[in-house]
Coordinates of C-alpha atoms and ligand atoms in Angstrom, one line a residue:
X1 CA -4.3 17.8 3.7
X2 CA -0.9 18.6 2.3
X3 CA -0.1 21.6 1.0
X4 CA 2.8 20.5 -1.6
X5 CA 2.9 22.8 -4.8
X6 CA 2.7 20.9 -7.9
X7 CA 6.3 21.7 -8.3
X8 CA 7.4 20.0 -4.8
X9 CA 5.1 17.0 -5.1
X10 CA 6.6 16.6 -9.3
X11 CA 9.9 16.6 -7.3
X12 CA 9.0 14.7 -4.7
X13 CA 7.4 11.9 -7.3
X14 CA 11.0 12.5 -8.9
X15 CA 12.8 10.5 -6.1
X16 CA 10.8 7.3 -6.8
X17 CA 9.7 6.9 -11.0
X18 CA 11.5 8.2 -13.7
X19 CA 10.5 9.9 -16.6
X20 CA 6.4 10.1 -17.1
X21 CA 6.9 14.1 -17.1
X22 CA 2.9 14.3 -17.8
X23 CA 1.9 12.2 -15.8
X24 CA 3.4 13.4 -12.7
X25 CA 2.1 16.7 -13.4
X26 CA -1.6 15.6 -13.8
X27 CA -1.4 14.1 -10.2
X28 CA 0.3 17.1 -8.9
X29 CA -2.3 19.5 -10.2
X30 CA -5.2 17.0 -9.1
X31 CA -3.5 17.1 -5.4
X32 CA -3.0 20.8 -5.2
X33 CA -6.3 21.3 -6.4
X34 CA -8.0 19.5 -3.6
X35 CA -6.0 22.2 -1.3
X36 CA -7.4 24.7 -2.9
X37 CA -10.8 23.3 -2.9
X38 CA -10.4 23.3 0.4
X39 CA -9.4 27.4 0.8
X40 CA -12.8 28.1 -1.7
X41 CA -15.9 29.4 0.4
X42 CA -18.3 27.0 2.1
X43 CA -21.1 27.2 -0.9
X44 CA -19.0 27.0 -4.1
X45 CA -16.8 24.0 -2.7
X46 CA -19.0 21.7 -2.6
X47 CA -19.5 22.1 -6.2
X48 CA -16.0 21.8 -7.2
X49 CA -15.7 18.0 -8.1
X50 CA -12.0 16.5 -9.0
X51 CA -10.8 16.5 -12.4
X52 CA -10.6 12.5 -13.0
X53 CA -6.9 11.3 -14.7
X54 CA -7.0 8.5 -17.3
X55 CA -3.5 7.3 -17.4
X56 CA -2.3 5.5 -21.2
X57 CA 0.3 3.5 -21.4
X58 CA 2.0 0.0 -21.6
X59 CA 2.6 -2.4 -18.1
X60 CA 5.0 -1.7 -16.1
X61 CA 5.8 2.1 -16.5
X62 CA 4.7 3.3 -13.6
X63 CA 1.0 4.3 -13.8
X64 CA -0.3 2.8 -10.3
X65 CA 3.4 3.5 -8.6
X66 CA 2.5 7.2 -9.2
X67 CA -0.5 7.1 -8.2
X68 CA 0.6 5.2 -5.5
X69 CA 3.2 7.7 -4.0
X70 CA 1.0 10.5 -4.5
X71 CA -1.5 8.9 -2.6
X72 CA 1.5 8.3 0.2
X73 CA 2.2 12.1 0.0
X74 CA -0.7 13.3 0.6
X75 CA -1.7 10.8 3.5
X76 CA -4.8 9.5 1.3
X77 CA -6.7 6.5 1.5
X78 CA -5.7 4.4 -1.8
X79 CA -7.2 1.4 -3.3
X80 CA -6.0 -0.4 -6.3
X81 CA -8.5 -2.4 -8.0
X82 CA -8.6 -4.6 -11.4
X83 CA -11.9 -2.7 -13.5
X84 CA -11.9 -6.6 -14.7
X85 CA -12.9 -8.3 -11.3
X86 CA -16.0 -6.3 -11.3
X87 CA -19.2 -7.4 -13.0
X88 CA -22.2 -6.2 -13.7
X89 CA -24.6 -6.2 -11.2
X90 CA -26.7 -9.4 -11.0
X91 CA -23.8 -11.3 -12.8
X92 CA -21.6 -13.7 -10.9
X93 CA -19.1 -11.2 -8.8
X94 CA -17.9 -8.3 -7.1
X95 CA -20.2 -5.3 -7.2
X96 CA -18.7 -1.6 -7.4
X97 CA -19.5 -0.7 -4.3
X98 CA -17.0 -2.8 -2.8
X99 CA -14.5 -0.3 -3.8
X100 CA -16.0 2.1 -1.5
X101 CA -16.4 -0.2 1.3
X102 CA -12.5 -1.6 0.8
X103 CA -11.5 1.8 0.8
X104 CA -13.2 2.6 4.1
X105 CA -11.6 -0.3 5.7
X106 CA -8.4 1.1 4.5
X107 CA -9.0 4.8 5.8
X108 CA -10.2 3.6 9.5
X109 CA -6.9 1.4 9.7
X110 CA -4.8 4.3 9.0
X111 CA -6.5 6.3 10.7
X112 CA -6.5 4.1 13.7
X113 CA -2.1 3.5 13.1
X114 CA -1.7 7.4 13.3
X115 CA -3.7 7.7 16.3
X116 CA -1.9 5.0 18.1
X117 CA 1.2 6.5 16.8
X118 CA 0.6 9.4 18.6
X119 CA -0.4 8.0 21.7
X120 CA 2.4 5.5 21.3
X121 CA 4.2 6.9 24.8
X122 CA 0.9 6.9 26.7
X123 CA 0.4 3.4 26.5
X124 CA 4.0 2.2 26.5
X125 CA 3.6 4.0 30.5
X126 CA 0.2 2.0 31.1
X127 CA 2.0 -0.8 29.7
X128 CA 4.8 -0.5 31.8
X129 CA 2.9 -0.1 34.8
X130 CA 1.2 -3.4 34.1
X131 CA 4.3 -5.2 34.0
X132 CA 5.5 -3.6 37.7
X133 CA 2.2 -4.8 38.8
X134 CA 2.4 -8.2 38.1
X135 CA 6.3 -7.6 39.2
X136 CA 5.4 -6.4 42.4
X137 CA 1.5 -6.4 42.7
X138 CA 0.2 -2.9 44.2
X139 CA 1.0 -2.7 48.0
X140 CA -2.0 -3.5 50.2
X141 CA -3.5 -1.4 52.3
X142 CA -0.9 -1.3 55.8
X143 CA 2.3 -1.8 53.9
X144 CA 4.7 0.5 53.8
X145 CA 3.6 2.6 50.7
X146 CA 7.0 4.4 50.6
X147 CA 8.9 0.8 50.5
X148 CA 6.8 -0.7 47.8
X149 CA 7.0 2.5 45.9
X150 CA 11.0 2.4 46.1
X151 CA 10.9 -1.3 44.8
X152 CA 8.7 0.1 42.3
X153 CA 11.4 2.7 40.4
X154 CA 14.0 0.4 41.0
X155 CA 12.6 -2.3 38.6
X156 CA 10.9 0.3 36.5
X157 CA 14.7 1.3 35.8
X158 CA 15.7 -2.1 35.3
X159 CA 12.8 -2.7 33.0
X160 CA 13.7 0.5 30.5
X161 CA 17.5 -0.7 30.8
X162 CA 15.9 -4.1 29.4
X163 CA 17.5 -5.8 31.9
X164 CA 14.6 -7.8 32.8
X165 CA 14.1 -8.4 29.1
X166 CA 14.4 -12.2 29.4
X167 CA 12.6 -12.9 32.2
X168 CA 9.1 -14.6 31.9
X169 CA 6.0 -13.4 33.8
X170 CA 2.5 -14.5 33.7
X171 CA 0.4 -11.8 32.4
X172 CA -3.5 -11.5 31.4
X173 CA -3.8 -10.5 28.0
X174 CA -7.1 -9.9 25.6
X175 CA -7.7 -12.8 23.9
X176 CA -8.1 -12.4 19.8
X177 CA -11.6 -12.6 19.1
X178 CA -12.2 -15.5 17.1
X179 CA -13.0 -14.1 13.5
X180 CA -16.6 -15.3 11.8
X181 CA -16.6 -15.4 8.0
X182 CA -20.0 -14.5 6.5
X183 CA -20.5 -15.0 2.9
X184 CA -23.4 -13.4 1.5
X185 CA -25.0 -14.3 -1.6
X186 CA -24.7 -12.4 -4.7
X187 CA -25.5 -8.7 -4.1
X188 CA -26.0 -9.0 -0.9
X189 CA -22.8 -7.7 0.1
X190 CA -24.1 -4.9 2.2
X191 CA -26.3 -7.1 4.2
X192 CA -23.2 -9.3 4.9
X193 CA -21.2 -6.7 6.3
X194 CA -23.8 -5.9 9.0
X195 CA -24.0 -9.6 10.0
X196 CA -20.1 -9.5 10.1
X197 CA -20.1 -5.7 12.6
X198 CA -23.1 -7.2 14.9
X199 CA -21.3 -10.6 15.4
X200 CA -17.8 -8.7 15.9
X201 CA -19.5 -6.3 18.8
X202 CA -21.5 -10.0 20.8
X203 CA -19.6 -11.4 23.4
X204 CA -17.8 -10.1 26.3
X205 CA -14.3 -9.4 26.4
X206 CA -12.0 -12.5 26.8
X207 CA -8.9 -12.4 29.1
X208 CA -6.4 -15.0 28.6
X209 CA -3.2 -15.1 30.8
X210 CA -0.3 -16.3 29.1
X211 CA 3.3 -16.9 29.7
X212 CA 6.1 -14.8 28.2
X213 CA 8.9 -13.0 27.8
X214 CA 9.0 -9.5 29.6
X215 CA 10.3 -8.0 26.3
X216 CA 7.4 -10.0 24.0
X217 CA 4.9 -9.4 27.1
X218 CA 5.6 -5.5 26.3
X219 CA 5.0 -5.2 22.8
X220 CA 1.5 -7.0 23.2
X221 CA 0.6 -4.5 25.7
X222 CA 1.8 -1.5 24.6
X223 CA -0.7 -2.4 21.5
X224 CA -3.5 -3.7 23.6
X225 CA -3.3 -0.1 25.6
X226 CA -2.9 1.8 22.6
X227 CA -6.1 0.3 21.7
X228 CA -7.8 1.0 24.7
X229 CA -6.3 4.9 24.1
X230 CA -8.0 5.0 20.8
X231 CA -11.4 6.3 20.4
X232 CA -13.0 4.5 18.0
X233 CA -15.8 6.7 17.3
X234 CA -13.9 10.1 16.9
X235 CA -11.4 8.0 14.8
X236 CA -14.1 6.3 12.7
X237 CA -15.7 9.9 12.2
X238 CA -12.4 11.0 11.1
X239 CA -11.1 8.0 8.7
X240 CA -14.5 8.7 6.8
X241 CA -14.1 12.4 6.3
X242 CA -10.6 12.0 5.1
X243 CA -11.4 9.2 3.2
X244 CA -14.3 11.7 1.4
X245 CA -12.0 14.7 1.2
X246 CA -8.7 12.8 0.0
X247 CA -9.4 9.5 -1.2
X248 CA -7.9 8.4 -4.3
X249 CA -9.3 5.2 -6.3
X250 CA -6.8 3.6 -9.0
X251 CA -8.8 1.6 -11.6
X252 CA -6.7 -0.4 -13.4
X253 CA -7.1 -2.0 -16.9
X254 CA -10.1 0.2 -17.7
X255 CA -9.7 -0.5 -21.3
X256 CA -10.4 -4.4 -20.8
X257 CA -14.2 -3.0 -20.0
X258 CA -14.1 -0.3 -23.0
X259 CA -16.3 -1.7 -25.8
X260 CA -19.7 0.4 -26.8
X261 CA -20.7 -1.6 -29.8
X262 CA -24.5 -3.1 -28.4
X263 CA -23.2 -7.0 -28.7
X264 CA -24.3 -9.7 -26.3
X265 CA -22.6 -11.8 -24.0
X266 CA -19.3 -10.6 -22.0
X267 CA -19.9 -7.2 -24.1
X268 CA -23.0 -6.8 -22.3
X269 CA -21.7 -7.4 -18.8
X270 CA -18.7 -5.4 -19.5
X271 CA -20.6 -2.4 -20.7
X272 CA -22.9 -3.0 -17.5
X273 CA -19.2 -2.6 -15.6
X274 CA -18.8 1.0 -17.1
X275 CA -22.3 1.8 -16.0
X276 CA -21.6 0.5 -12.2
X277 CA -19.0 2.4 -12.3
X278 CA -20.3 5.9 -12.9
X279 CA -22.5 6.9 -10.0
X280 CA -19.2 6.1 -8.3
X281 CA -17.2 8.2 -10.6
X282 CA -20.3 10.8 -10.8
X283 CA -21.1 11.1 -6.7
X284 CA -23.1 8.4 -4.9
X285 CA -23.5 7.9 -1.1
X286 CA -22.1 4.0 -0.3
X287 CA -23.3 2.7 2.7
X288 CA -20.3 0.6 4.9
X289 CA -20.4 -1.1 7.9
X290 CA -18.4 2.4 9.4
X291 CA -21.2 4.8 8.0
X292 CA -22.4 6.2 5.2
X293 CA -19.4 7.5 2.6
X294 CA -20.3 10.2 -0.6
X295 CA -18.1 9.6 -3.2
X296 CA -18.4 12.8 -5.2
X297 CA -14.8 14.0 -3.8
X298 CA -12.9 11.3 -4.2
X299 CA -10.3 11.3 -6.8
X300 CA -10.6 8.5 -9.2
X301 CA -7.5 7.7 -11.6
X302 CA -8.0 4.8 -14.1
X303 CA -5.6 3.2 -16.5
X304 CA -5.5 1.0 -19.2
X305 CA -3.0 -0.1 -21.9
X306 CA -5.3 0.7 -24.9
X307 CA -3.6 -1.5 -27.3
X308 CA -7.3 -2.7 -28.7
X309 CA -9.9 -0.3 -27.3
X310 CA -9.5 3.6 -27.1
X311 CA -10.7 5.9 -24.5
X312 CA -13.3 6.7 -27.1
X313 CA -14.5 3.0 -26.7
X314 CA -15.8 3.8 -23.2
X315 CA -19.3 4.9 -22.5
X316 CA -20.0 8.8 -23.1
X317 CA -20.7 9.4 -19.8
X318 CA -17.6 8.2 -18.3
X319 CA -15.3 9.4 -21.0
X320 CA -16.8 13.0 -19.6
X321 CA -15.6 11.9 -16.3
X322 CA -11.9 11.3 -16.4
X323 CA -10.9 15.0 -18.9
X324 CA -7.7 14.7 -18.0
X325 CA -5.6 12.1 -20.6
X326 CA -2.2 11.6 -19.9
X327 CA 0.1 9.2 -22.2
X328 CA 2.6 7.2 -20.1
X329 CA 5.6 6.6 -22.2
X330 CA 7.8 3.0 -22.8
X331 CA 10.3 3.0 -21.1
X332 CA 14.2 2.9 -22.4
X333 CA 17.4 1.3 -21.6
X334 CA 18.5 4.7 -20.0
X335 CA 15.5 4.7 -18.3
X336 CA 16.2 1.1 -16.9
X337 CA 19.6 2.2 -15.8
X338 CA 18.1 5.2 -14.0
X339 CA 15.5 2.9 -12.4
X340 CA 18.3 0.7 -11.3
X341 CA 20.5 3.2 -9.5
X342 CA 18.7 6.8 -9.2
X343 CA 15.4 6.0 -7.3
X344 CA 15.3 6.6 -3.4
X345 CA 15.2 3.0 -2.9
X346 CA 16.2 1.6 -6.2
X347 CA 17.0 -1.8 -6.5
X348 CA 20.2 -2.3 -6.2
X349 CA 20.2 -0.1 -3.4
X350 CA 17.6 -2.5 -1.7
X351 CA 20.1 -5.8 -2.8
X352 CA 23.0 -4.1 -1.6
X353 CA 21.1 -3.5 2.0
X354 CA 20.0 -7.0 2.6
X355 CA 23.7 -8.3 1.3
X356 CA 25.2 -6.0 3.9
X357 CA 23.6 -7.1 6.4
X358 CA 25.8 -10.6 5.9
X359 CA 28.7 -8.4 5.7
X360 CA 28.9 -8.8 1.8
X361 CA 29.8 -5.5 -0.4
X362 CA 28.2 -5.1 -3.5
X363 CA 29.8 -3.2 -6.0
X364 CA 28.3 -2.3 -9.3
X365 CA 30.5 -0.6 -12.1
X366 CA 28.7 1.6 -14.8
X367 CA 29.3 -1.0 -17.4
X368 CA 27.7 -3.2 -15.2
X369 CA 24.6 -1.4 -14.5
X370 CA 24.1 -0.3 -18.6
X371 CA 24.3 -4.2 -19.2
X372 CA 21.8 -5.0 -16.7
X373 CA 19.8 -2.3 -17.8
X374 CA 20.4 -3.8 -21.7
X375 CA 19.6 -6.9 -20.6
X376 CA 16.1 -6.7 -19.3
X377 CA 15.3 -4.7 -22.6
X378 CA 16.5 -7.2 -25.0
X379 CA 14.3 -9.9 -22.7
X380 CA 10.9 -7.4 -22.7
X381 CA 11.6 -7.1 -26.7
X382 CA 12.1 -10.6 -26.6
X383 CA 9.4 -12.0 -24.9
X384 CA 7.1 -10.2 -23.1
X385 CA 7.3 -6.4 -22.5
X386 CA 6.3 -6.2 -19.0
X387 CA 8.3 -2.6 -18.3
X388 CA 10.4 -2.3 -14.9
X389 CA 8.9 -5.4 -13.5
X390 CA 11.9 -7.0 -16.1
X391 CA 14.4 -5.4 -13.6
X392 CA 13.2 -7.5 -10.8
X393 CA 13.3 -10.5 -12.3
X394 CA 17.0 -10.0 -14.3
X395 CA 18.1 -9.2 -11.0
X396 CA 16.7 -11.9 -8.6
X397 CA 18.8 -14.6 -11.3
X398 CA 21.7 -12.0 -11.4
X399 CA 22.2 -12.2 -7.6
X400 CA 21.2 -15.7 -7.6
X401 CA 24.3 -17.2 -6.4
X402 CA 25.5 -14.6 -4.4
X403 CA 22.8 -14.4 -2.2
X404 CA 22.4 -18.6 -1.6
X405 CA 26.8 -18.1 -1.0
X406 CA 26.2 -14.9 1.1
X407 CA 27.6 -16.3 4.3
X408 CA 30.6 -17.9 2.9
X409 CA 31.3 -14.5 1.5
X410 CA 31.1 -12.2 4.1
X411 CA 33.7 -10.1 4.8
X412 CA 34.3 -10.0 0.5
X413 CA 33.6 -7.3 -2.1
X414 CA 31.7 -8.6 -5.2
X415 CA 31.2 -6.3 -8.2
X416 CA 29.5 -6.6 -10.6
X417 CA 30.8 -5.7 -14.0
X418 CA 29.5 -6.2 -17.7
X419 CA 31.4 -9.6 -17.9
X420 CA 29.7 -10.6 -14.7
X421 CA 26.0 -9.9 -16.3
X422 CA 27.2 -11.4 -19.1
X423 CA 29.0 -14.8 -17.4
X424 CA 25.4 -15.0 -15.8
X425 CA 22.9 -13.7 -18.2
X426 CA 23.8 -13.8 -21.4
X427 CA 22.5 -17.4 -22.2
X428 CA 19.5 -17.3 -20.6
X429 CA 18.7 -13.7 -22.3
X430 CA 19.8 -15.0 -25.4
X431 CA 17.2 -18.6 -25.5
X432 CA 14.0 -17.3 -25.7
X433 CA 12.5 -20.0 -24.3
X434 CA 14.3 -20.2 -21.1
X435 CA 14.0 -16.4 -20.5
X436 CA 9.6 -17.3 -20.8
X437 CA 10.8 -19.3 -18.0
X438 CA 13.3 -18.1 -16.1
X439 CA 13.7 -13.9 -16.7
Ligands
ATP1 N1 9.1 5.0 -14.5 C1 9.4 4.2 -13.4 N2 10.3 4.6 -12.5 C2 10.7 3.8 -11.5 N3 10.1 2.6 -11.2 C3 9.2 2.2 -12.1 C4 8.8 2.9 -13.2 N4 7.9 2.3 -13.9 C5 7.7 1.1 -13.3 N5 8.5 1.0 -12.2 C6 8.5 -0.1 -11.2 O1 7.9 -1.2 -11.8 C7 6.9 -1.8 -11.1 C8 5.6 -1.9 -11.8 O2 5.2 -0.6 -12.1 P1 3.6 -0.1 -11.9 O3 3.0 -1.0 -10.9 O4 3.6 1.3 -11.8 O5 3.1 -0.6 -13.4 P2 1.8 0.0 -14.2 O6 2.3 0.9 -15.2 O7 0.8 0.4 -13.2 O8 1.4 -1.3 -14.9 P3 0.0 -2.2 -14.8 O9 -1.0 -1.4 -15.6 O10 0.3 -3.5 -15.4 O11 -0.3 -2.2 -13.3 C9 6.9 -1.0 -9.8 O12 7.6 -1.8 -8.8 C10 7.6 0.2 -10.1 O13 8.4 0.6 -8.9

């Protein structure tokens, strides 16, 4: 559970998005206030239920990468799911609870990657051991223990010096088990995953022995050790408790379900969506195949354009649910140019990494970056507003050439200037129909 104040985790969110002061600031409050759930007596916690966040604004401002990073902050299980692919239940699609059960797959897998994280240098000894073994199998009983045992550090040395890096052995390793795809029919989800956990605990263990290289025979059994290491139970028991205490569930494009007027067809269904949704929202008990999970602590933040519908379009009950409203704003050129070079791993940042790698320097002037930054504006106004995402796709065609030329370059310094965003974007910015296409 972290500890952050709202003001560390508002400046921790500060390294990654720009601007969306309010929005920041919900998430903060909603994070601290699960640590202080946590410091409230036994009795009156479990009464405390999050506030929900219902985050407004356009595409591509940053609504799920907030939610997102907080999420990565605070070590919490995060799903991102479309409110869209849902349908009522007894329609054609996914139910609701699905969420839940995603999310628990998510919370066991990282909770399984932390604990073999932290028993990473156990099993990289077993692992190591098993590699001497097969080097120089364990001496028998009658040979001289103290000779095989010398033989024994002196490859172990060569081993971690990666000398014997290249060298193929034989070794047994477990083989995959194969995996069984179960479809169930409509609704039966639940009975589906069972099938899938029963089939996936039949059949013995497989060994298979294969040949490879020392270095590649390593890495398979460090992770085949670490496995071993884990406890699965304890872990499982663990993944679900955090996943109770500090998951967070993004619903995205909430708005594209919002309609209350009693009308029939996709109306219907999409009301029935917003009625799904609720016991979720309001505290339910999920069954998965890892156990039973309550939902009535988990954080839900949902988010929606609202261009048509209004928060008030949703059913009363929900609209009680999410109290918190924040308004995500557009986002401006400057805002683009700060995207561009400010973030932790803006970028350019990112382009100039992969470039260096090929011993290419990127340079970009300030003129450069306030064209780029102009550029994918003009092309959202344009065409499509689709927010930051422009900045990807301005870039990609920017760098176009360099990238394809990068080995012919290396050793060079490119910068990129305004005329250089210009010489390569200008045209294509300018054509509205090859931007549709091509920006
Ligand atoms: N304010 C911002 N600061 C930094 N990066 C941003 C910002 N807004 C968007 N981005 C970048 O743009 C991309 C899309 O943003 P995001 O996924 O948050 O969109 P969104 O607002 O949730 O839109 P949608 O509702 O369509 O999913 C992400 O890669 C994100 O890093």
């Amino acid at each position: 559970m972290s500890s952050m104040t709202p003001q560390e985790i508002v400046s921790e969110l500060d390294n990654h998005i720009v601007g969306q002061a309010g929005a920041k600031r919900a998430v903060a409050i909603a994070l601290r206030n699960r640590w202080r759930r946590q410091q409230v007596a036994d009795g009156l916690r479990q009464e405390i239920t999050p506030k929900n966040i219902l985050m407004i604004g356009p595409t591509g401002v940053g609504k799920t990468e907030i939610a997102r990073r907080l999420a990565r902050l605070a070590d919490a299980p995060f799903i991102k799911v479309e409110a869209t692919k849902f349908t009522e239940v007894g329609y054609v699609g996914k139910d609701v609870d699905s969420i839940i059960r995603d999310l628990a797959e998510i919370a066991v897998k990282q909770a399984r990657e932390s604990e073999v994280k932290k028993l990473r240098m156990r099993a990289e000894d077993a692992a190591e051991e098993r590699i001497l073994d097969v080097l120089l199998p364990p001496a028998r009983t009658g040979d001289v223990a103290t000779e095989g045992s010398n033989a024994r550090q002196i490859f172990r040395k060569k081993l971690r010096e990666g000398q014997l890096d290249d060298k193929e052995i034989e070794i047994e390793l477990l083989d995959a088990k194969p995996q069984l795809e179960i479809m169930g029919p409509q609704g039966m989800e639940e009975m589906a995953e069972q099938l899938r956990g029963m089939f996936s605990q039949m059949g013995q263990e497989r060994r298979k022995t294969r040949k490879l290289k020392i270095k590649d025979a390593l890495k398979q059994l460090v992770d085949e050790e670490a496995a071993k290491l884990v406890n699965e139970e304890e872990t499982k028991t663990r993944a679900l408790s955090n996943l109770e205490q500090n998951g967070i569930v993004f619903i995205d494009e909430i708005d594209k379900v919002a309609t209350r007027q009693e009308a029939s067809g996709s109306d219907v269904s999409r009301q029935g969506v917003q009625r799904d949704l609720l016991p979720l929202v309001e505290g339910t008990t999920v069954s998965t195949k890892y156990g039973m999970v309550k939902t009535d602590h988990i954080l839900f933040i949902a988010s929606g354009a609202f261009h048509l519908a209004k928060p008030s379009d949703l059913i009363p009950e929900l609209q009680g649910r999410f109290p918190i409203r924040v308004e995500l704003q557009s986002l401006s050129v400057e805002d683009f140019e700060a995207i561009l070079v400010q973030t932790h791993a803006s970028l350019v940042k990112q382009y100039q990494a992969l470039l260096e790698t090929e011993g290419v320097k990127l340079e970009f002037t300030p003129d450069g970056i306030t064209r780029l930054a102009h550029t994918a504006f003009t092309v959202n106004e344009r065409t499509e507003n689709i927010g930051a995402r422009r900045l990807s796709t301005v870039m990609e065609r920017l760098l176009d050439e360099i990238s394809f030329d990068a080995v012919k370059l290396a050793g060079q310094t490119v910068t990129i200037d305004a005329t250089y965003v210009d010489e390569r974007l200008q045209l294509l910015s300018q054509d509205e129909d090859l931007s549709r296409y091509i920006l």
